[in-house]
XYZ file of C-alpha atoms in Angstrom:
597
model
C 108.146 57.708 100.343
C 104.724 58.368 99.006
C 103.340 62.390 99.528
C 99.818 62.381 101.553
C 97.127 64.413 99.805
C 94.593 66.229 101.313
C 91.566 66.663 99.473
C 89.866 70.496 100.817
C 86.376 71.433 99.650
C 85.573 68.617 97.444
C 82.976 65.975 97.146
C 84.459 62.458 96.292
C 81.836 60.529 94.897
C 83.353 56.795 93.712
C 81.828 56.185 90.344
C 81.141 60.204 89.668
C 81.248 60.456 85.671
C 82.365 63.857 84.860
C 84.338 65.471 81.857
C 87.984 66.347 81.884
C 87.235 69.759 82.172
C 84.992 68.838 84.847
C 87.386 67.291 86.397
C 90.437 70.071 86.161
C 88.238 72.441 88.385
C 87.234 70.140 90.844
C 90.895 69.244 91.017
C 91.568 72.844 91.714
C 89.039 73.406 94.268
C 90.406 70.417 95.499
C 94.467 71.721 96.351
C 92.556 74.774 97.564
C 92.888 77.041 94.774
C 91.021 80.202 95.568
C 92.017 82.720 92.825
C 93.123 82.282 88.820
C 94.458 84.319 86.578
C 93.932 83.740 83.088
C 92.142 84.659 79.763
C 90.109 82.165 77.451
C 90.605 80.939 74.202
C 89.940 77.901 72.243
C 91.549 74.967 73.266
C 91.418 75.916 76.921
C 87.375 76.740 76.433
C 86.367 73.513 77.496
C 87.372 74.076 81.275
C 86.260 77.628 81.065
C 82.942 76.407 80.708
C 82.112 74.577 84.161
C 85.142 76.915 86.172
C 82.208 79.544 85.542
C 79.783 77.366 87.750
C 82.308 77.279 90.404
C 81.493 78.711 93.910
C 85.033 78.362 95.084
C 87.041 78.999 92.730
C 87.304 83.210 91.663
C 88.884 83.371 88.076
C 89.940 86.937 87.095
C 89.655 87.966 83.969
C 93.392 89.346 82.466
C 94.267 91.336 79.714
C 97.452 89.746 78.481
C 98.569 86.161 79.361
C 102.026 88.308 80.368
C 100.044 89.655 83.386
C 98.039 86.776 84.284
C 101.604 85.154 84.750
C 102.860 88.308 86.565
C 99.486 88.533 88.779
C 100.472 84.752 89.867
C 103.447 85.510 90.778
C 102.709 88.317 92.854
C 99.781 86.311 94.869
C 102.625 83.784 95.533
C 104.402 85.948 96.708
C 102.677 88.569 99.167
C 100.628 85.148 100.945
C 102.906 82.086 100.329
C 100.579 80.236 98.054
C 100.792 78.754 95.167
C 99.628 81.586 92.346
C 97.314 79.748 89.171
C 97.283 80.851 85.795
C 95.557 79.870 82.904
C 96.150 80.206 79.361
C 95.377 78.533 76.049
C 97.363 76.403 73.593
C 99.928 78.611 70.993
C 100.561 82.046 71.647
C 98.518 82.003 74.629
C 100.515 79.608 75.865
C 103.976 81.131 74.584
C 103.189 84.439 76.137
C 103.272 82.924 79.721
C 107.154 81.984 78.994
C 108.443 85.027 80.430
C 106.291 85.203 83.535
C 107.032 81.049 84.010
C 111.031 82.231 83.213
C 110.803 84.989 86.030
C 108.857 82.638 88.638
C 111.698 79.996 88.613
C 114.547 82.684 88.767
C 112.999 83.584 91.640
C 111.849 80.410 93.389
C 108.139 81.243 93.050
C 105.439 78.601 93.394
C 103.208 78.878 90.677
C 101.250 76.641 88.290
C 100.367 77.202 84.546
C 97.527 75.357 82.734
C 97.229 75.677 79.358
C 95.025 73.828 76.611
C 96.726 72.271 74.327
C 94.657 71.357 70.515
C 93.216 68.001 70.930
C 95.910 64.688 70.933
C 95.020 63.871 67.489
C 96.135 66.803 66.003
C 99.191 67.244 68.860
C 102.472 67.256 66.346
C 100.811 68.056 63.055
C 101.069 71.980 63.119
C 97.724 72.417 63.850
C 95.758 75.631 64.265
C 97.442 77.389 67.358
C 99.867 74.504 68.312
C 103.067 75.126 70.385
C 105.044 72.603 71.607
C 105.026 74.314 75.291
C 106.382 71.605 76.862
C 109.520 71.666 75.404
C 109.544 75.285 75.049
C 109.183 75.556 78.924
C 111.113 72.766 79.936
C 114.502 74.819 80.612
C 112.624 77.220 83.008
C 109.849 75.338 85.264
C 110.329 72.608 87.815
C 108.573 70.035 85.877
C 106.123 70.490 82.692
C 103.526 67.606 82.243
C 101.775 66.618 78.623
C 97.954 65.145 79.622
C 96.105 63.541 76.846
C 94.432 61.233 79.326
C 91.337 62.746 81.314
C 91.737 59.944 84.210
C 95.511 61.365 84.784
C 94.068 65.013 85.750
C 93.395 64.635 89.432
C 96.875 63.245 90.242
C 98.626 65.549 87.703
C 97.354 68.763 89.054
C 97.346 67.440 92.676
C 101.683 66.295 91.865
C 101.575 69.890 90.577
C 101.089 71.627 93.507
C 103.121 69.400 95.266
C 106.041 69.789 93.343
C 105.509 73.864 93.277
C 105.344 74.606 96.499
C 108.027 71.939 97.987
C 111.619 71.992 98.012
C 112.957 75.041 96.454
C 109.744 76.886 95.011
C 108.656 77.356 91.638
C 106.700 77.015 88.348
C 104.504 73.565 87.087
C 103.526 73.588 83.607
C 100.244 71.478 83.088
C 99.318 71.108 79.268
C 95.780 69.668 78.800
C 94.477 68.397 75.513
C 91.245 70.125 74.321
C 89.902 66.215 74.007
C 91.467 65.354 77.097
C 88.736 67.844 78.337
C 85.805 67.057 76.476
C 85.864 63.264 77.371
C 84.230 61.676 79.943
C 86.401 60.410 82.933
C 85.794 59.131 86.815
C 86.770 61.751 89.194
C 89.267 59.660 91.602
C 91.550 62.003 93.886
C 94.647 60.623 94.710
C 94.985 59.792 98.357
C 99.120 59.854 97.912
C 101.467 60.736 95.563
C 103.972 58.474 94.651
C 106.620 60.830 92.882
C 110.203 58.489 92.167
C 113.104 61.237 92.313
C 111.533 63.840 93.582
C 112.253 63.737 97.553
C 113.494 67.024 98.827
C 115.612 67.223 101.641
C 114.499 69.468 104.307
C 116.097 68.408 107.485
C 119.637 69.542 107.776
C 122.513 67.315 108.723
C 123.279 67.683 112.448
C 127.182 67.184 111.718
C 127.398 70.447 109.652
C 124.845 72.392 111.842
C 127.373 71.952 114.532
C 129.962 72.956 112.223
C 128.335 76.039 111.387
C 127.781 76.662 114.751
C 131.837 76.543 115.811
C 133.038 78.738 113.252
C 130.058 81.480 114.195
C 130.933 81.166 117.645
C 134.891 82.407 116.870
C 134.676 84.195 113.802
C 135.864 88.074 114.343
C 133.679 89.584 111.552
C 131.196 88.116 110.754
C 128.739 88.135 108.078
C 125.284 86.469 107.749
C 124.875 86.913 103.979
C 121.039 86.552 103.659
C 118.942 85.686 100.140
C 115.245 84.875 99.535
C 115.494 81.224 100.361
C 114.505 82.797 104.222
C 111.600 84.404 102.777
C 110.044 81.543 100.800
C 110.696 79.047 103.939
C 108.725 81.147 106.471
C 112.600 81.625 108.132
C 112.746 85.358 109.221
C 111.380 84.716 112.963
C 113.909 81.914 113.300
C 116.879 84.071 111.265
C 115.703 87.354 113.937
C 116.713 84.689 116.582
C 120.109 83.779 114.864
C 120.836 87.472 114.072
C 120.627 88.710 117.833
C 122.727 85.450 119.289
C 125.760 85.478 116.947
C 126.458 89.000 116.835
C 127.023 89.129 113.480
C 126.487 91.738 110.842
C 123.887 90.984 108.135
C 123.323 91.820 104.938
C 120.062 90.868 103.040
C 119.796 90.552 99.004
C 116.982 91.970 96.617
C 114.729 89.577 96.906
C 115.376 89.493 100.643
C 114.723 92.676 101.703
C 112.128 92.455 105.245
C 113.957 88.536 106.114
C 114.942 91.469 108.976
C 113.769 94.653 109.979
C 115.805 97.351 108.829
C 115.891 98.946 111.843
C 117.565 96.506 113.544
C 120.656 97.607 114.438
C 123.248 94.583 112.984
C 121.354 94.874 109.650
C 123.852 96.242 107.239
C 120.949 96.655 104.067
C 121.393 94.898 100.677
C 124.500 94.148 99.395
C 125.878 93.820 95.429
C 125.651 95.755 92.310
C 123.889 98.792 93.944
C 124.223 97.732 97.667
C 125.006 99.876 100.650
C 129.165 100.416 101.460
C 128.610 98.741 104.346
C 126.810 95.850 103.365
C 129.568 95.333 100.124
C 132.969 96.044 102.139
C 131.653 93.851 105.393
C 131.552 90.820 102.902
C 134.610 91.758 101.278
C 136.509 91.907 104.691
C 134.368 88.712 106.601
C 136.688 86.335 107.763
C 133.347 84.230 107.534
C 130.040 83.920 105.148
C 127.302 82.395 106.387
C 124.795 82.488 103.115
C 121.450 81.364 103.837
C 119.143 81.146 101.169
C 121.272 82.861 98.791
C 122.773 81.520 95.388
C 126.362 84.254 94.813
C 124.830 85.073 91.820
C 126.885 88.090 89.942
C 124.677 91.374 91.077
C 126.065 90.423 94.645
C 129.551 89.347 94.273
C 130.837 91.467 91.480
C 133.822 89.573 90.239
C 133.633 86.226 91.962
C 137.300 85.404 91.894
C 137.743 89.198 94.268
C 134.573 88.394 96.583
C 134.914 87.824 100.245
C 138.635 86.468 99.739
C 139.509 86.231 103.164
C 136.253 84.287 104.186
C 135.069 80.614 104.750
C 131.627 80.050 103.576
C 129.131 78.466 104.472
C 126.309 77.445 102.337
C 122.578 76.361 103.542
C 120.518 76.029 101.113
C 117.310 73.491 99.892
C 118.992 73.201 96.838
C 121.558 70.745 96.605
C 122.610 72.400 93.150
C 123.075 75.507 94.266
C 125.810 74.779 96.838
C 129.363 75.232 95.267
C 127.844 76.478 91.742
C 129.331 79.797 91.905
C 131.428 79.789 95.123
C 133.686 77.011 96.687
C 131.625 76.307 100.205
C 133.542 75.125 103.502
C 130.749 73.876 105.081
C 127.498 72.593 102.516
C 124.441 72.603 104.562
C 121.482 71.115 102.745
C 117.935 71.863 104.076
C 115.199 73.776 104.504
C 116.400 77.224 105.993
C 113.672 77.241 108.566
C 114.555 73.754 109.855
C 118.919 74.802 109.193
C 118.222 77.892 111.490
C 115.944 76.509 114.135
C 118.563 73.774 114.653
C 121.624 76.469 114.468
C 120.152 78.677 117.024
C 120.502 76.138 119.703
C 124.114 74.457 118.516
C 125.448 78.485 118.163
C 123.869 78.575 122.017
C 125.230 75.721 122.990
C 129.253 76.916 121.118
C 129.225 80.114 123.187
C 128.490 78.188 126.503
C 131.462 76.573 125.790
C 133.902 79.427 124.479
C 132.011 82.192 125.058
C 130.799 85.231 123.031
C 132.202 86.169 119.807
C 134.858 89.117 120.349
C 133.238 91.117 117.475
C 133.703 95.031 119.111
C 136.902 95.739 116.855
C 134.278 94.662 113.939
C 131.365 96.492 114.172
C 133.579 99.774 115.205
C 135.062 99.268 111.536
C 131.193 98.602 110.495
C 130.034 101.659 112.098
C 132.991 103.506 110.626
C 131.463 102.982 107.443
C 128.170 103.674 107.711
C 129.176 107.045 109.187
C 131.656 107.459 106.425
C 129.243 106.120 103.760
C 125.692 106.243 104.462
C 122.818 106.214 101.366
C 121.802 109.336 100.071
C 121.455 111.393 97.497
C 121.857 115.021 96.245
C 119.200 117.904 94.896
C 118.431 117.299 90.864
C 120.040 120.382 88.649
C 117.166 119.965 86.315
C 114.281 121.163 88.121
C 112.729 118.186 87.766
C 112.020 116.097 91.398
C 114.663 113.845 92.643
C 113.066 110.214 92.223
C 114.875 109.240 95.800
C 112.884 111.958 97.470
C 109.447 110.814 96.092
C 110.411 106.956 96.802
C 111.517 107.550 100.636
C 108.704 110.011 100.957
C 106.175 106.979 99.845
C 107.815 104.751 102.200
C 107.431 106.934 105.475
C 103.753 107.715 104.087
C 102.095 104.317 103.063
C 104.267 102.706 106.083
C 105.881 99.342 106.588
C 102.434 97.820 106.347
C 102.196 98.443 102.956
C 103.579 96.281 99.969
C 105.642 97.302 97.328
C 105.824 95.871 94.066
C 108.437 97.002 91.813
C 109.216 96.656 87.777
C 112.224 96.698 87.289
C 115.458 99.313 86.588
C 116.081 102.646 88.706
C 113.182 102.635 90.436
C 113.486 99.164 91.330
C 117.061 99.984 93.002
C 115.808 102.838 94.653
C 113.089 101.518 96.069
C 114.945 98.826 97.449
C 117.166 101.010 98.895
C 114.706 103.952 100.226
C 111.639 102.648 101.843
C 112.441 100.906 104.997
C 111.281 96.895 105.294
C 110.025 96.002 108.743
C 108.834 92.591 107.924
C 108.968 90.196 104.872
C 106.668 89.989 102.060
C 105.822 93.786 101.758
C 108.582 93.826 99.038
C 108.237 92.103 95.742
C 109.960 92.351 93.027
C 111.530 90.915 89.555
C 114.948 89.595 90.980
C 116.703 86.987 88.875
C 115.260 87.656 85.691
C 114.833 91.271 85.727
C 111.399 91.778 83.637
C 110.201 95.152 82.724
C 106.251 95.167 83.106
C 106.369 92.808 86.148
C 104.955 95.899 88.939
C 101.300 96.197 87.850
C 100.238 93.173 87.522
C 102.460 91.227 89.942
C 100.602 94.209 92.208
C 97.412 93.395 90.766
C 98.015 89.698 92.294
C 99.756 90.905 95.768
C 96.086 92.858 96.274
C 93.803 89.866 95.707
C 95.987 87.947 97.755
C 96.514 90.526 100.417
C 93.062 92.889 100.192
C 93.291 94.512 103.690
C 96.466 96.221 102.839
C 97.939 98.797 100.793
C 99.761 97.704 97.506
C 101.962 100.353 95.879
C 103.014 99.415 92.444
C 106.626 101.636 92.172
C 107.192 101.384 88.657
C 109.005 103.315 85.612
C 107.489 105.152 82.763
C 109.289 102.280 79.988
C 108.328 99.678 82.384
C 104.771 100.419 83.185
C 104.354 101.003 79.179
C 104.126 97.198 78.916
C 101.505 95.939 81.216
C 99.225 99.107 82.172
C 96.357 97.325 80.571
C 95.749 95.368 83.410
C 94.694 98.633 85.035
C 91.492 97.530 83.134
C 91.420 94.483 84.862
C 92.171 95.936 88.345
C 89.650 98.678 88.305
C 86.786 96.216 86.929
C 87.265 93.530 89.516
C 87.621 96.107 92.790
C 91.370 95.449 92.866
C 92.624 99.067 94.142
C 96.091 99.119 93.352
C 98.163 102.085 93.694
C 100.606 103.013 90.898
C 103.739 105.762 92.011
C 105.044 106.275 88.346
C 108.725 107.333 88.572
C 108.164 109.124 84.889
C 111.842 110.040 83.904
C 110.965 110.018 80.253
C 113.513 107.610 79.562
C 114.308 104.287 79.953
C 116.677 105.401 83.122
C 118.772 102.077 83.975
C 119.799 101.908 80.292
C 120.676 105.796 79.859
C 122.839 105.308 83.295
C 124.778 103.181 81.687
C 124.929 104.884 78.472
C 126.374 108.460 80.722
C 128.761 106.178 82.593
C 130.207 103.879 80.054
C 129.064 104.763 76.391
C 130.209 108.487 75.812
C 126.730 110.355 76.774
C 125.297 108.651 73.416
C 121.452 108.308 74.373
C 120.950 105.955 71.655
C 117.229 104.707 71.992
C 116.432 105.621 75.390
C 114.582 108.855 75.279
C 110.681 107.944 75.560
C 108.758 111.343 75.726
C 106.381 110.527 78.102
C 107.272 113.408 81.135
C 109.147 116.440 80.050
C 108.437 119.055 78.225
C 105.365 120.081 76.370
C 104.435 116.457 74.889
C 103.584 113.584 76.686
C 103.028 110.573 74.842
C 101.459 108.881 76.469
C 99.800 111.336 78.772
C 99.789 109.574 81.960
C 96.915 111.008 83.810
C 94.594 110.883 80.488
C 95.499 107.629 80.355
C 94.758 106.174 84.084
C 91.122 107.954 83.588
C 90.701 106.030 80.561
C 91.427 102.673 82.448
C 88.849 103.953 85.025
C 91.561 104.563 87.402
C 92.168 108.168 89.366
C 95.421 110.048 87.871
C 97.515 112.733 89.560
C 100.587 114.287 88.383
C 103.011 115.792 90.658
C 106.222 118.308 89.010
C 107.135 119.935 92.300
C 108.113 118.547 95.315
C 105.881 120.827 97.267
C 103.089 118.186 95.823
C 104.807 115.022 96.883
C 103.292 114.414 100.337
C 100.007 115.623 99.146
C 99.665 113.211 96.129
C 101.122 110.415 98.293
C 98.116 110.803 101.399
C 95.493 111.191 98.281
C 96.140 107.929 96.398
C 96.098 106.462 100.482
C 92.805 107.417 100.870
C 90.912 106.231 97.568
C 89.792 102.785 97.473
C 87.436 102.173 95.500
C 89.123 102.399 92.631
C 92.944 101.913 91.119
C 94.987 105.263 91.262
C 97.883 106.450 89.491
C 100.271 109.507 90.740
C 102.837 110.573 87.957
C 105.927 112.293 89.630
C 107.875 113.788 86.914
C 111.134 112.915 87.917
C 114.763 113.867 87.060
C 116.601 112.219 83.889
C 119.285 112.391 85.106
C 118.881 110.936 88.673
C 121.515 107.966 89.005
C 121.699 105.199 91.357
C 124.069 104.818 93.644
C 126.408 103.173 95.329
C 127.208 101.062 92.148
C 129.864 98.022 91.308
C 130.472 98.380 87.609
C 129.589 94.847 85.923
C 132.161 92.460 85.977
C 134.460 94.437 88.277
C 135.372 93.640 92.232
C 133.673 95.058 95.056
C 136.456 96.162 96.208
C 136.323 98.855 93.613
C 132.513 100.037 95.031
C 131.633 103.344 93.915
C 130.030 105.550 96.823
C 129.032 108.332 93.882
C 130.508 108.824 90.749
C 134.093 109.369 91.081
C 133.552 108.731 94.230
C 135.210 105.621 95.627
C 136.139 104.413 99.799
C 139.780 104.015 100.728
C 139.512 100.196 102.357
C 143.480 100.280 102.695
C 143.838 103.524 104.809
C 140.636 101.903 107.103
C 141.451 98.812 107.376
């Protein structure tokens, strides 16, 4: 079946001569596009030309193709739109692999345009030629080649079809620098005809009902959460779910705000560096009901020991994704708002017949544990502030209004852990793919796309090292981020590792930046440089202060440095490659399951 377009904001004239160029920004003003992210250079210079005339469309100037990418992903993100970047051919091109790589890990709808040199010269080696295509086929939904100008309206407008249907995620659209400079007829595409691509969003009733009978008499329950709910608009619909079956619920990473934290069956995040709770509730379900979630390996530890005693069920848009890692019981295929919203009413319709769930013996043994176990941590024996402290502190202070963006590493965990998540999209973060130098500009991107509220960028000292410079671009296009530096001088996820499993041999992971008498870079120096505000905290004393400060100052970006302890570890952790069973609350530190269960 054909996809309906809907041409917004743009003038179809039959006959119109315009260029290709021409034509790739009235395309874009025509999906809706209100925001780009991208830097010029020669083969995309054509279309940079009449984008500069547009009234619609606001193109932000980046300083690296890295955090145009990033920015993208973090408008995506924070407003449910598909994020635009722009690039040109070669390296500029190349250097939006990582950002593309990190967007489809994470289900992000995004779309990339980059030049390409002109078709002539395509496969000859020319000046600044990359074969991005190819390059990016592995890691985007689709990647188009257009040396035809009269194929740009329907490519772009398939584009952002394909990006932000189905499962989410990055379109690659390489334009020919001729296929720009030639003259074409604008013609918008009143359908899209698109063989193959037909995702299936409406669940089938048979295993709905399914779903609904083993809910309805499971004993412990688990509703194993990912961020499928967040990119179908599900959490209203899952709050429903949560509070008729009863069951406990545990949301991942890039879940975190699907359901309120304070809401009294959710568990927290399971995994790698989850909560007791959430880890021993799915290792002692007697049924998994994973909604948007793929079992990747940060959740279930070693797959053959997860959730052993459970059936599964699986609902997910992606077809692919169901009985990858994990052998399902019941496949549900769909789109998790449409799964839930018809699950509500068969679960409803299961306990009219055999009544509520006897689940009391379960969440006794769930509130056991998170008496037993809950998160915390302990004072630093350095002097230095403890980064947990500074993190929840943030979280009370900028509120669950706020959004937090996070690079990736300790801080990443703890922030995930610390600040509480009252509703989704106020946490964003670099899930699948893990990519240092994703907080500032993703951040950057979460601001344009959400300018009423507060954007904290929670980032680490290695981390924030490799994208600062769009600071520049923040503070001279009014984007007031706010940057909480978690400055351990090292890079902390990696030394972790290195005190837990390599002998206390810091090879490589000392940076200099916080303790001590030289700071390189100095962080504050640094920030004013950008144009920014810096502040540097060392006591805790400071913390609350520093916090409110940044809060107040809007007209410009702001960066608070918290010298933190180096030796600050996360925890709860699962050791890679090991069960969950063998959880560590704190190091040598590990729960008892047999004498509880």
């Amino acid at each position: 079946m054909a996809a309906r377009t809907t041409p917004r904001g743009v003038d179809r004239v039959v006959g119109e001569q315009v260029t290709g160029a021409e034509s790739i920004v009235r395309s874009l003003e025509a999906v809706g596009v209100e925001n780009v992210f991208g830097i010029p250079g020669g083969a995309i210079l054509p279309t940079y030309d009449p984008l500069m005339d547009s009234a619609k469309v606001r193109h932000i100037l980046v300083r690296h193709e890295q955090g145009g990418g990033h920015a993208a992903s973090g408008y995506a993100h924070a407003t449910g739109k598909v994020g635009v970047t722009m690039a040109t051919s070669g390296p500029g091109a190349t250097n939006l692999v990582t950002p593309i790589a990190d967007a489809n890990m994470d289900s992000i709808p995004m779309v990339a345009i980059t030049g390409q040199v002109a078709a002539p010269a395509i496969g000859t080696d020319a000046f600044q030629e990359a074969d991005i295509v190819g390059i990016t086929m592995p890691v985007t939904k689709h990647s188009y080649l257009v040396t035809d100008p009269d194929e740009i309206p329907r490519t772009i407008a398939e584009a952002f079809h394909i990006a932000s249907t189905g499962r989410p995620g990055p379109v690659l659209v390489d334009i020919a620098k001729s296929a720009m400079q030639e003259r074409t007829t604008f013609s918008w595409p009143q359908e899209l005809a698109l063989p193959g691509y037909h995702p299936v969003t409406k669940p089938h009733a048979k295993q709905v009902r399914e779903a609904a009978r083993l809910l309805a008499t499971a004993r412990r329950p688990v509703l194993y959460v990912g961020g499928g709910v967040i990119r179908s608009g599900a959490s209203a619909a899952l709050r429903r779910l949560v509070d008729l079956s009863g069951a406990a619920v545990v949301t991942t990473l890039m879940a975190r705000g699907s359901v309120p934290d304070s809401h009294p069956q959710h568990l927290g995040m399971p995994g790698m560096h989850g909560t007791v709770p959430a880890v021993a509730a799915l290792q002692k379900a007697d049924l998994v009901v994973a909604l948007g979630a793929r079992f990747d390996d940060r959740v279930t530890g070693k797959l053959s020991s997860f959730a052993p005693h459970a059936a599964i069920v699986h609902a997910d848009i992606d077809p692919a994704e169901i009985g990858k890692n994990r052998a399902v019981d019941v496949p549900i295929v769909g789109d998790l708002r449409e799964v839930i919203e018809e699950l509500v009413p068969a679960l409803q319709t299961e306990q009219d017949r055999v009544g509520k769930p006897d689940v009391e013996a379960w969440w006794h043994q769930i509130d056991t544990w998170r008496e037993t176990y809950p998160l915390g941590f302990s004072a630093t024996a350095d002097g230095h502030l403890a980064p947990q402290h500074v993190i929840s502190r943030l979280g009370e202070i900028a509120g669950p209004d706020a959004i937090y963006v996070a690079g990736v590493g300790q801080h990443q965990m703890w922030a995930a852990q610390f600040i509480r998540y009252e509703r989704p999209n106020t946490w964003i973060n670099s899930g699948g793919l893990g990519t240092m130098g994703y907080s500032v500009p993703a951040a950057m991107g979460a601001k344009v796309g959400e300018p009423d509220r507060d954007v904290w960028a929670i980032d680490g000292d290695g981390c924030f090292q490799m994208t600062n410079q769009e600071l520049a671009t923040c503070a001279i296009n009014d984007i007031p981020i706010k940057v909480a530096l978690i400055n351990n001088s090292s890079l902390g996820m990696v030394r972790q590792w290195q005190t837990l499993f390599y002998n206390q041999r810091y090879s490589n992971t000392d940076l200099h930046t916080g303790h001590g008498t030289v700071r390189i870079p100095d962080f504050v120096k640094l920030a004013e440089a950008y144009g920014c505000v810096g502040i540097r905290v060392e006591h805790e004393s400071e913390v609350d202060d520093a916090i409110k400060r940044a809060n107040e100052i809007d007209d410009r970006p702001v960066v608070v440095d918290f010298n933190v302890s180096r030796d600050a570890m996360v925890w709860p952790m699962v050791a890679a490659g090991v069960s969950n069973d063998d959880i560590q609350y704190a190091r040598g530190i590990s729960p008892a399951w047999d004498r509880e269960d």
